[in-house]
């Protein structure tokens, strides 16, 4: 539970958070809303500072920053309130029905995109098809590839047919070809970056454009980068979906979750972004606000937490975990997952971790619940471990084949797992394992090399439904050779799973997709590259008087679409 004794110590900090900063020279400043004559500003808290804007720093969703990207950045598509793709910068989605999706005789595929007319970058320059082509060139540049998405690499070519029409040729049939939201294709302005992109790529990334001089297509434009700690965005009057209702949005980094929680309680923060607190804090906040009416805790089904396993022998300790599935089965049988869920998420719906499929995904019934077979069974756990050569001695310690006690480090990806890690470690201690616990500091949890070289086990999560498989694709390891940017941090490799990942990409029929997903689920359940825990909700905390997210948050699938309707956000009272 977050301590509230520090409230009295935060007065100076809270005052600073609530005080508007002066406008940067050369930037258009906003005037109060013409209809009300009052200035409306909201402050949204996040844990992580933003080093730069672009796919390179938005790969992790922890800390809340990634969920707020559509405050300032727009994609060709976003989501509707049910989580389905809807056009944004695109005038409409390509479709087989109108011939804008075509299958080629050689197995390739093309999608023709029509762009909205009259869209302008936040510096007033027109947005055109050339910008889409240029953005794809950045996305596939070997020296600039990010771990955010593999979608651009599936495009063979992107061509501007005219200023408002883009033709994308795909290497093969790709069922997610219309999901070109900002996380799958981050858009950049050619008129600002085209010349520098032709030169040294590291110098290209070092430009102030990517931080203090960022320009994109979203409803709010940057006026003060604030070293990534206090970003100030002002209303962009020419936003293509209409003039935003708020005058200003401040994204405030508060690195200490205790201080952030206190600021939310004190009213210095209007919204707390996603993935900021441990679930225990969200439970307490839910219960308190239900009594007081001071705010609303919004919930959506988010991702599938599991225990990641190190499969690379140069780091794996002990190596038996990665080499012998019986060890992994024993560890999983040793977890009372139902009790864990009740301890972590009491009273929340849709938390069953027996499947990685989202509860409302229409393909879920065919995939089923592949992990339901692994119910808590300490006796079965001991049998599996013994079969793998880990036998309990007379003193209760679990010994390996050399007679040495089995030692395992149990990490949390970040501080959001500070409750799960000791519970898991305790259950494995009951099996005789010497389990040590470690929750890294925030800075260390964002160090990709540190995470990719974990010795044994890490509690983590990644997406839901097919989105999880980027973390188990054997062709995407996180290594020094790729600057630790690969999405497969655990280094699991299974050619059969990789083949199904590719097969799924080419399935346009939903039932065919479900059949392939079931095959992938069967591999996951048999080989256990991940030990499932539960299904985690995501939460956003919105104080009373702030109109934001409540109407469409529940159905949101992608963390990147959380702020998609920020141009409609409002507040009941003028800003302080």
Coordinates of C-alpha atoms in Angstrom, one line a residue:
X1 CA 0.0 0.0 0.0
X2 CA 1.3 3.5 -0.9
X3 CA 2.2 5.6 2.1
X4 CA 0.2 8.8 2.3
X5 CA 2.4 10.4 5.1
X6 CA 4.4 12.2 2.4
X7 CA 1.4 14.4 1.4
X8 CA 2.6 17.2 3.6
X9 CA 6.0 17.2 2.0
X10 CA 4.8 17.7 -1.5
X11 CA 3.4 21.2 -1.3
X12 CA 6.2 22.8 -3.2
X13 CA 6.3 20.1 -5.8
X14 CA 2.5 20.2 -6.3
X15 CA 2.5 23.9 -6.7
X16 CA 5.2 23.6 -9.4
X17 CA 3.2 21.0 -11.2
X18 CA 0.2 23.2 -11.3
X19 CA 1.9 26.3 -12.6
X20 CA 1.9 26.7 -16.3
X21 CA 5.2 27.2 -18.0
X22 CA 5.9 30.1 -20.4
X23 CA 5.7 29.5 -24.1
X24 CA 8.8 28.8 -26.1
X25 CA 9.8 31.6 -28.5
X26 CA 8.6 31.1 -32.0
X27 CA 5.6 28.9 -30.9
X28 CA 2.0 30.0 -31.4
X29 CA 0.5 30.3 -27.9
X30 CA -3.1 29.4 -27.2
X31 CA -5.8 31.7 -26.1
X32 CA -8.6 30.7 -23.8
X33 CA -11.4 28.7 -25.4
X34 CA -13.5 31.1 -27.5
X35 CA -16.8 29.7 -26.4
X36 CA -16.2 29.7 -22.6
X37 CA -13.5 32.4 -22.2
X38 CA -11.6 30.1 -19.7
X39 CA -8.3 28.4 -20.0
X40 CA -8.5 24.6 -19.6
X41 CA -5.4 22.5 -18.9
X42 CA -5.0 19.0 -17.5
X43 CA -2.0 17.3 -16.0
X44 CA -1.4 13.6 -16.7
X45 CA 1.2 11.8 -14.6
X46 CA 3.5 9.1 -15.9
X47 CA 6.5 7.3 -14.3
X48 CA 8.9 7.3 -17.1
X49 CA 10.6 10.3 -18.7
X50 CA 10.6 10.5 -22.4
X51 CA 14.0 10.6 -24.0
X52 CA 12.8 11.1 -27.6
X53 CA 9.7 10.8 -29.7
X54 CA 9.5 7.9 -32.1
X55 CA 9.4 4.1 -32.1
X56 CA 12.8 3.7 -30.5
X57 CA 11.7 4.9 -27.1
X58 CA 8.1 3.7 -27.1
X59 CA 8.7 -0.1 -27.2
X60 CA 8.0 -0.6 -23.5
X61 CA 4.5 0.2 -22.2
X62 CA 5.6 0.3 -18.6
X63 CA 5.5 3.7 -16.9
X64 CA 2.6 5.1 -18.8
X65 CA 4.4 7.2 -21.5
X66 CA 3.6 4.9 -24.4
X67 CA -0.2 5.1 -23.7
X68 CA -0.2 8.8 -24.1
X69 CA 1.4 9.0 -27.6
X70 CA -1.8 9.9 -29.4
X71 CA -1.9 13.2 -27.5
X72 CA 0.7 14.4 -29.9
X73 CA 1.2 11.7 -32.6
X74 CA -1.3 10.3 -35.1
X75 CA -1.3 7.2 -37.4
X76 CA -3.0 6.2 -40.5
X77 CA -5.5 4.3 -38.3
X78 CA -6.5 4.1 -34.7
X79 CA -9.3 2.1 -32.9
X80 CA -13.0 2.6 -32.3
X81 CA -14.5 2.0 -28.9
X82 CA -14.8 -1.8 -29.5
X83 CA -11.1 -2.1 -30.3
X84 CA -11.6 -2.4 -34.1
X85 CA -9.4 -0.5 -36.6
X86 CA -10.8 2.8 -37.8
X87 CA -9.3 5.3 -40.2
X88 CA -7.6 8.4 -38.9
X89 CA -5.2 10.0 -41.3
X90 CA -6.5 7.5 -43.8
X91 CA -9.8 8.5 -45.4
X92 CA -10.9 4.9 -45.2
X93 CA -9.6 1.4 -44.6
X94 CA -8.5 -0.7 -47.6
X95 CA -10.9 -3.5 -48.3
X96 CA -11.3 -6.5 -50.5
X97 CA -14.9 -5.4 -51.3
X98 CA -13.9 -2.2 -53.1
X99 CA -10.6 -3.6 -54.7
X100 CA -8.3 -1.5 -52.5
X101 CA -6.9 -4.8 -51.2
X102 CA -5.7 -7.1 -54.0
X103 CA -4.1 -10.5 -54.1
X104 CA -1.3 -10.9 -56.6
X105 CA -0.8 -14.2 -58.6
X106 CA 2.7 -14.6 -57.1
X107 CA 1.4 -14.7 -53.5
X108 CA 2.1 -11.1 -52.7
X109 CA -0.6 -8.5 -51.7
X110 CA -1.3 -4.9 -52.2
X111 CA -3.2 -2.3 -50.2
X112 CA -4.2 1.1 -51.6
X113 CA -4.5 3.8 -49.1
X114 CA -6.4 7.1 -49.6
X115 CA -5.4 9.9 -47.3
X116 CA -7.6 12.6 -45.8
X117 CA -7.3 15.8 -47.7
X118 CA -6.3 19.0 -46.0
X119 CA -4.3 17.4 -43.1
X120 CA -1.4 19.5 -41.9
X121 CA 1.6 18.9 -39.8
X122 CA 1.7 21.0 -36.6
X123 CA 4.1 23.5 -38.3
X124 CA 1.4 24.1 -41.0
X125 CA 3.1 22.0 -43.8
X126 CA 0.7 19.7 -45.7
X127 CA 0.8 16.0 -44.9
X128 CA 1.1 13.8 -48.1
X129 CA 1.7 10.4 -49.4
X130 CA 5.4 11.3 -49.7
X131 CA 5.5 11.4 -45.9
X132 CA 4.2 7.9 -45.6
X133 CA 6.8 6.6 -48.0
X134 CA 9.5 8.5 -46.1
X135 CA 8.3 7.1 -42.8
X136 CA 8.5 3.5 -44.1
X137 CA 12.0 4.2 -45.3
X138 CA 13.0 5.2 -41.8
X139 CA 11.2 2.2 -40.3
X140 CA 13.2 -0.3 -42.4
X141 CA 16.6 1.4 -42.3
X142 CA 18.9 -1.3 -40.7
X143 CA 20.6 1.3 -38.5
X144 CA 17.3 2.6 -37.2
X145 CA 15.1 -0.5 -36.7
X146 CA 13.2 -0.5 -33.5
X147 CA 11.6 -3.3 -31.5
X148 CA 8.2 -1.7 -31.5
X149 CA 6.8 -3.5 -34.5
X150 CA 7.9 -5.9 -37.3
X151 CA 5.1 -4.8 -39.6
X152 CA 7.2 -2.4 -41.8
X153 CA 9.6 -5.2 -42.6
X154 CA 6.7 -7.2 -44.2
X155 CA 6.3 -4.4 -46.8
X156 CA 8.2 -4.9 -50.0
X157 CA 7.6 -1.4 -51.2
X158 CA 5.6 1.8 -50.4
X159 CA 4.9 4.1 -53.3
X160 CA 3.1 7.5 -53.5
X161 CA 0.8 7.3 -56.5
X162 CA -0.3 10.9 -56.0
X163 CA -0.2 13.3 -53.1
X164 CA -3.2 11.5 -51.4
X165 CA -2.7 7.9 -52.5
X166 CA -0.2 5.3 -51.2
X167 CA 0.3 1.8 -52.6
X168 CA 1.8 -0.7 -50.3
X169 CA 3.1 -4.0 -51.7
X170 CA 3.4 -6.7 -49.1
X171 CA 5.9 -9.6 -49.3
X172 CA 3.0 -12.0 -48.8
X173 CA -0.6 -12.0 -47.7
X174 CA -0.7 -10.3 -44.4
X175 CA -3.9 -10.2 -42.4
X176 CA -2.9 -7.2 -40.2
X177 CA -2.1 -5.0 -43.2
X178 CA -4.8 -2.4 -42.3
X179 CA -3.5 -2.0 -38.7
X180 CA -1.2 0.9 -39.5
X181 CA -1.6 2.8 -36.3
X182 CA 1.3 4.8 -35.0
X183 CA 3.0 1.8 -33.3
X184 CA 3.1 -0.1 -36.5
X185 CA 4.2 2.9 -38.7
X186 CA 5.3 6.0 -36.9
X187 CA 4.9 8.9 -39.3
X188 CA 7.6 11.5 -39.8
X189 CA 7.6 14.7 -41.8
X190 CA 9.8 14.5 -44.9
X191 CA 10.0 18.3 -45.3
X192 CA 11.8 18.5 -41.9
X193 CA 13.8 15.3 -41.9
X194 CA 14.4 14.2 -45.5
X195 CA 17.7 15.9 -46.0
X196 CA 19.2 14.7 -42.7
X197 CA 18.0 11.2 -43.2
X198 CA 20.2 10.9 -46.2
X199 CA 23.3 11.3 -44.0
X200 CA 24.7 9.6 -40.9
X201 CA 21.9 7.8 -39.1
X202 CA 23.2 8.3 -35.6
X203 CA 23.5 12.0 -36.3
X204 CA 19.9 11.8 -37.7
X205 CA 18.6 10.5 -34.4
X206 CA 20.5 13.2 -32.4
X207 CA 18.5 16.0 -34.0
X208 CA 16.4 18.2 -31.7
X209 CA 13.4 17.3 -33.8
X210 CA 13.1 14.0 -31.8
X211 CA 12.8 15.8 -28.5
X212 CA 12.6 19.6 -28.1
X213 CA 11.4 20.4 -31.6
X214 CA 9.1 17.5 -32.2
X215 CA 6.3 18.0 -34.9
X216 CA 3.6 15.5 -35.7
X217 CA 0.0 15.3 -36.6
X218 CA -1.8 14.9 -33.2
X219 CA -4.3 17.2 -31.5
X220 CA -1.7 18.8 -29.2
X221 CA 1.7 20.1 -30.2
X222 CA 4.8 20.3 -28.2
X223 CA 5.8 23.7 -26.8
X224 CA 8.1 22.7 -24.0
X225 CA 10.0 19.4 -23.9
X226 CA 11.0 20.0 -20.3
X227 CA 13.9 17.5 -20.6
X228 CA 11.2 14.8 -21.1
X229 CA 10.2 15.2 -17.5
X230 CA 7.5 17.8 -17.9
X231 CA 6.2 18.0 -21.5
X232 CA 3.8 20.8 -22.3
X233 CA 1.5 20.4 -25.3
X234 CA -0.9 23.1 -26.5
X235 CA -4.0 22.7 -28.6
X236 CA -3.4 22.5 -32.3
X237 CA -6.3 24.4 -33.8
X238 CA -6.0 22.8 -37.2
X239 CA -6.1 19.2 -36.0
X240 CA -7.8 17.2 -38.7
X241 CA -10.6 15.8 -36.5
X242 CA -11.5 19.2 -35.1
X243 CA -10.3 21.8 -32.6
X244 CA -9.4 20.2 -29.3
X245 CA -11.5 21.2 -26.3
X246 CA -8.6 21.6 -23.9
X247 CA -6.1 24.4 -24.3
X248 CA -3.1 22.5 -22.8
X249 CA -2.1 19.0 -21.8
X250 CA 0.9 18.5 -19.5
X251 CA 2.6 15.1 -19.3
X252 CA 4.4 15.2 -15.9
X253 CA 6.9 12.6 -15.0
X254 CA 6.9 11.6 -11.3
X255 CA 9.4 8.8 -11.0
X256 CA 8.4 7.8 -7.4
X257 CA 5.1 5.9 -7.4
X258 CA 4.5 7.0 -3.8
X259 CA 4.9 10.6 -4.8
X260 CA 2.8 10.1 -7.9
X261 CA 0.0 8.5 -5.9
X262 CA 0.0 11.4 -3.4
X263 CA -0.2 14.0 -6.1
X264 CA -3.2 12.2 -7.6
X265 CA -4.9 12.1 -4.2
X266 CA -4.1 15.8 -3.6
X267 CA -5.5 16.9 -7.0
X268 CA -2.2 18.1 -8.4
X269 CA -2.6 15.4 -11.0
X270 CA -5.8 15.0 -13.0
X271 CA -5.1 11.7 -14.6
X272 CA -2.7 8.9 -13.8
X273 CA -1.7 7.1 -16.9
X274 CA -1.6 3.3 -17.4
X275 CA 0.8 0.9 -15.6
X276 CA 2.0 3.2 -12.9
X277 CA 1.3 1.3 -9.7
X278 CA 1.2 -2.2 -8.3
X279 CA -2.2 -3.8 -8.4
X280 CA -2.5 -3.5 -4.7
X281 CA -2.5 0.3 -5.0
X282 CA -5.2 0.1 -7.8
X283 CA -7.3 -2.1 -5.5
X284 CA -7.1 0.5 -2.7
X285 CA -7.8 3.4 -5.1
X286 CA -10.8 1.7 -6.5
X287 CA -12.3 1.0 -3.1
X288 CA -11.5 4.5 -1.8
X289 CA -13.0 6.3 -4.8
X290 CA -16.1 4.2 -4.8
X291 CA -16.7 5.5 -1.3
X292 CA -15.6 9.2 -1.8
X293 CA -16.6 9.8 -5.5
X294 CA -13.4 11.7 -6.0
X295 CA -12.6 9.9 -9.2
X296 CA -13.1 6.9 -11.4
X297 CA -10.8 4.0 -11.9
X298 CA -11.2 2.8 -15.5
X299 CA -10.4 -0.8 -16.4
X300 CA -9.7 -2.7 -19.7
X301 CA -8.3 -6.2 -20.3
X302 CA -4.7 -5.6 -21.1
X303 CA -2.0 -8.2 -21.3
X304 CA -1.0 -11.7 -20.2
X305 CA 1.6 -11.8 -17.4
X306 CA 3.8 -14.8 -17.3
X307 CA 7.2 -16.0 -16.1
X308 CA 9.8 -15.5 -18.8
X309 CA 12.6 -18.1 -19.0
X310 CA 16.2 -17.6 -20.1
X311 CA 16.9 -20.1 -22.9
X312 CA 20.4 -18.8 -24.0
X313 CA 23.0 -21.1 -22.4
X314 CA 25.5 -18.3 -22.0
X315 CA 23.3 -16.7 -19.4
X316 CA 20.9 -19.4 -18.2
X317 CA 21.5 -20.5 -14.6
X318 CA 20.5 -23.2 -13.9
X319 CA 20.6 -24.5 -17.4
X320 CA 18.1 -27.3 -16.7
X321 CA 15.3 -24.8 -16.7
X322 CA 15.8 -24.1 -20.4
X323 CA 16.9 -27.6 -21.4
X324 CA 14.2 -29.8 -19.8
X325 CA 10.5 -29.1 -20.1
X326 CA 9.9 -31.3 -17.0
X327 CA 11.6 -28.7 -14.9
X328 CA 9.3 -26.0 -16.4
X329 CA 6.3 -28.2 -15.8
X330 CA 7.3 -28.8 -12.2
X331 CA 7.7 -25.1 -11.6
X332 CA 4.3 -24.4 -13.1
X333 CA 2.5 -27.2 -11.1
X334 CA 4.1 -25.6 -8.0
X335 CA 2.3 -22.3 -8.5
X336 CA -1.2 -21.8 -7.1
X337 CA -2.3 -19.5 -9.9
X338 CA -5.9 -19.1 -8.6
X339 CA -4.6 -18.0 -5.2
X340 CA -2.1 -15.6 -6.9
X341 CA -4.9 -14.0 -8.9
X342 CA -7.1 -13.6 -5.8
X343 CA -4.2 -12.0 -3.9
X344 CA -3.2 -9.6 -6.7
X345 CA -6.5 -8.8 -8.4
X346 CA -9.4 -9.3 -5.9
X347 CA -12.8 -8.5 -7.3
X348 CA -11.6 -7.8 -10.9
X349 CA -13.2 -9.5 -13.9
X350 CA -11.5 -11.3 -16.9
X351 CA -8.3 -12.3 -15.1
X352 CA -8.1 -16.0 -16.0
X353 CA -4.6 -16.8 -17.3
X354 CA -5.4 -20.2 -18.8
X355 CA -5.3 -18.6 -22.2
X356 CA -3.4 -15.7 -23.7
X357 CA -6.5 -14.9 -25.9
X358 CA -8.5 -11.8 -25.1
X359 CA -11.9 -12.6 -23.6
X360 CA -13.8 -10.8 -26.3
X361 CA -11.7 -12.1 -29.2
X362 CA -14.1 -14.1 -31.5
X363 CA -11.3 -16.6 -32.1
X364 CA -11.0 -17.5 -28.4
X365 CA -13.5 -20.4 -28.3
X366 CA -11.4 -22.3 -30.9
X367 CA -8.1 -21.7 -29.2
X368 CA -9.6 -22.7 -25.8
X369 CA -7.7 -22.6 -22.5
X370 CA -4.4 -24.5 -23.3
X371 CA -2.9 -24.0 -19.8
X372 CA -5.9 -25.2 -17.8
X373 CA -4.2 -28.6 -17.4
X374 CA -1.6 -27.1 -15.1
X375 CA -3.6 -26.8 -11.9
X376 CA -1.7 -26.4 -8.6
X377 CA -0.4 -29.8 -7.6
X378 CA 2.7 -29.8 -5.3
X379 CA 3.0 -33.6 -5.6
X380 CA 2.9 -33.5 -9.4
X381 CA 5.5 -30.7 -9.3
X382 CA 7.8 -32.8 -7.2
X383 CA 7.4 -35.8 -9.6
X384 CA 8.2 -33.7 -12.6
X385 CA 11.3 -32.2 -11.0
X386 CA 12.5 -35.6 -9.8
X387 CA 12.1 -37.0 -13.3
X388 CA 14.4 -34.2 -14.5
X389 CA 17.0 -35.0 -11.8
X390 CA 16.0 -32.5 -9.1
X391 CA 15.4 -34.6 -6.0
X392 CA 14.5 -33.4 -2.5
X393 CA 17.1 -34.4 0.2
X394 CA 16.4 -35.5 3.7
X395 CA 16.8 -31.9 4.9
X396 CA 14.1 -30.7 2.5
X397 CA 16.4 -29.0 0.1
X398 CA 16.0 -29.7 -3.7
X399 CA 19.3 -31.0 -5.1
X400 CA 20.4 -31.3 -8.7
X401 CA 22.2 -34.3 -10.2
X402 CA 25.5 -33.1 -8.6
X403 CA 24.0 -33.0 -5.2
X404 CA 24.0 -29.2 -5.1
X405 CA 21.0 -27.3 -3.9
X406 CA 19.0 -25.8 -6.8
X407 CA 19.2 -22.0 -6.7
X408 CA 17.0 -19.7 -8.9
X409 CA 16.8 -16.0 -9.1
X410 CA 13.2 -14.7 -9.5
X411 CA 13.1 -11.2 -11.0
X412 CA 10.3 -8.8 -11.6
X413 CA 10.4 -6.9 -14.9
X414 CA 9.8 -3.8 -12.8
X415 CA 8.2 -2.6 -9.6
X416 CA 4.7 -3.5 -10.8
X417 CA 5.6 -7.1 -9.9
X418 CA 6.7 -6.5 -6.3
X419 CA 3.8 -8.5 -5.0
X420 CA 4.0 -11.4 -7.4
X421 CA 7.7 -12.1 -7.1
X422 CA 7.7 -13.0 -3.3
X423 CA 4.6 -15.1 -3.7
X424 CA 6.2 -17.1 -6.5
X425 CA 9.5 -17.4 -4.7
X426 CA 7.7 -18.7 -1.6
X427 CA 5.9 -21.4 -3.5
X428 CA 9.1 -22.6 -5.1
X429 CA 10.8 -22.6 -1.7
X430 CA 8.2 -25.0 -0.6
X431 CA 9.5 -27.3 -3.3
X432 CA 13.0 -27.1 -1.7
X433 CA 14.4 -24.5 -4.2
X434 CA 16.7 -21.7 -2.9
X435 CA 14.7 -18.9 -4.6
X436 CA 16.1 -15.4 -4.3
X437 CA 13.9 -12.3 -5.2
X438 CA 14.9 -9.2 -7.0
X439 CA 12.9 -6.2 -8.1
X440 CA 15.1 -3.8 -10.2
X441 CA 15.1 -0.1 -9.8
X442 CA 13.2 1.8 -12.5
X443 CA 16.3 2.7 -14.5
X444 CA 17.6 -0.8 -14.4
X445 CA 14.2 -2.2 -15.5
X446 CA 14.5 -0.2 -18.7
X447 CA 18.0 -1.4 -19.5
X448 CA 17.4 -3.9 -22.3
X449 CA 20.9 -5.5 -22.0
X450 CA 20.2 -6.2 -18.3
X451 CA 16.9 -7.8 -19.0
X452 CA 18.1 -9.8 -22.0
X453 CA 20.9 -11.4 -19.9
X454 CA 18.7 -12.5 -17.0
X455 CA 20.0 -15.7 -15.4
X456 CA 16.7 -17.6 -14.8
X457 CA 13.2 -16.3 -14.4
X458 CA 11.4 -12.9 -14.8
X459 CA 7.8 -12.0 -14.3
X460 CA 6.7 -9.9 -17.3
X461 CA 3.9 -9.5 -19.8
X462 CA 3.4 -8.7 -23.5
X463 CA 0.1 -8.1 -25.2
X464 CA -2.6 -10.6 -25.7
X465 CA -3.8 -12.9 -28.4
X466 CA -1.3 -13.1 -31.3
X467 CA 0.5 -10.0 -30.0
X468 CA 2.4 -12.2 -27.5
X469 CA 4.3 -14.1 -30.1
X470 CA 6.8 -11.4 -31.0
X471 CA 8.4 -12.3 -27.6
X472 CA 8.8 -15.9 -28.7
X473 CA 9.8 -15.5 -32.3
X474 CA 13.2 -17.3 -32.6
X475 CA 14.3 -14.8 -35.3
X476 CA 14.0 -11.8 -33.0
X477 CA 16.5 -12.5 -30.2
X478 CA 17.7 -9.5 -28.1
X479 CA 21.5 -9.5 -28.5
X480 CA 24.5 -7.2 -28.5
X481 CA 24.6 -7.5 -32.3
X482 CA 21.3 -5.7 -32.6
X483 CA 21.9 -3.4 -29.7
X484 CA 19.6 -5.5 -27.6
X485 CA 16.6 -4.3 -29.6
X486 CA 15.2 -7.7 -30.4
X487 CA 11.8 -8.4 -28.9
X488 CA 12.6 -12.0 -27.9
X489 CA 14.3 -11.2 -24.6
X490 CA 14.2 -14.9 -23.4
X491 CA 15.9 -16.2 -26.5
X492 CA 13.4 -19.0 -27.0
X493 CA 13.6 -20.6 -30.5
X494 CA 11.2 -23.1 -31.9
X495 CA 11.1 -23.5 -35.8
X496 CA 7.6 -25.0 -35.7
X497 CA 6.3 -22.0 -33.8
X498 CA 8.1 -19.6 -36.1
X499 CA 6.5 -21.3 -39.1
X500 CA 3.0 -20.9 -37.6
X501 CA 3.7 -17.2 -36.9
X502 CA 4.4 -16.8 -40.6
X503 CA 1.4 -18.9 -41.5
X504 CA -0.9 -16.8 -39.3
X505 CA 0.3 -13.6 -41.1
X506 CA -1.1 -15.0 -44.3
X507 CA -4.6 -15.9 -43.0
X508 CA -7.3 -13.5 -43.9
X509 CA -10.2 -15.7 -42.8
X510 CA -10.9 -15.4 -39.0
X511 CA -11.7 -19.1 -38.5
X512 CA -8.4 -20.1 -40.3
X513 CA -6.6 -17.7 -38.0
X514 CA -8.2 -19.3 -35.0
X515 CA -7.0 -22.8 -36.1
X516 CA -3.4 -21.6 -36.5
X517 CA -3.6 -19.8 -33.1
X518 CA -4.7 -23.1 -31.6
X519 CA -1.7 -24.8 -33.0
X520 CA 0.5 -22.1 -31.6
X521 CA -1.2 -22.4 -28.2
X522 CA -0.6 -26.1 -28.2
X523 CA 3.1 -25.6 -28.7
X524 CA 3.2 -23.0 -25.9
X525 CA 1.4 -25.4 -23.5
X526 CA 3.6 -28.4 -24.4
X527 CA 6.9 -26.7 -24.4
X528 CA 6.2 -24.0 -21.8
X529 CA 8.6 -21.2 -22.9
X530 CA 6.4 -19.1 -20.6
X531 CA 4.8 -20.0 -17.3
X532 CA 1.3 -18.4 -17.3
X533 CA 0.1 -16.4 -14.3
X534 CA -3.2 -14.5 -14.9
X535 CA -4.7 -11.9 -17.3
X536 CA -4.0 -8.4 -16.1
X537 CA -6.3 -5.5 -16.5
X538 CA -4.9 -2.0 -17.2
X539 CA -6.2 0.9 -15.3
X540 CA -6.4 4.7 -15.8
X541 CA -7.3 6.9 -12.8
X542 CA -9.3 10.0 -13.7
X543 CA -10.3 12.5 -11.1
X544 CA -13.8 13.9 -10.8
X545 CA -14.5 16.8 -13.1
X546 CA -12.3 15.5 -15.9
X547 CA -14.0 14.2 -19.0
X548 CA -11.5 11.7 -20.5
X549 CA -11.5 8.1 -21.7
X550 CA -14.6 6.9 -19.7
X551 CA -16.8 6.3 -22.7
X552 CA -14.4 4.2 -24.8
X553 CA -11.5 3.0 -22.6
X554 CA -13.0 -0.5 -21.8
X555 CA -12.9 -1.7 -25.4
X556 CA -9.4 -0.5 -26.2
X557 CA -7.1 -3.2 -27.4
X558 CA -3.8 -1.4 -28.0
X559 CA -2.0 0.6 -25.4
X560 CA -1.2 3.1 -28.2
X561 CA -4.9 3.9 -28.6
X562 CA -5.6 5.0 -25.1
X563 CA -5.3 8.7 -25.9
X564 CA -6.9 8.4 -29.4
X565 CA -9.7 10.8 -28.5
X566 CA -7.7 13.3 -26.5
X567 CA -9.1 16.1 -28.8
X568 CA -12.5 15.4 -27.1
X569 CA -11.2 15.5 -23.5
X570 CA -12.5 18.3 -21.3
X571 CA -12.7 19.5 -17.8
X572 CA -15.7 20.9 -15.9
X573 CA -13.9 23.8 -14.2
X574 CA -11.2 26.2 -15.3
X575 CA -7.6 25.3 -14.6
X576 CA -6.0 26.6 -11.4

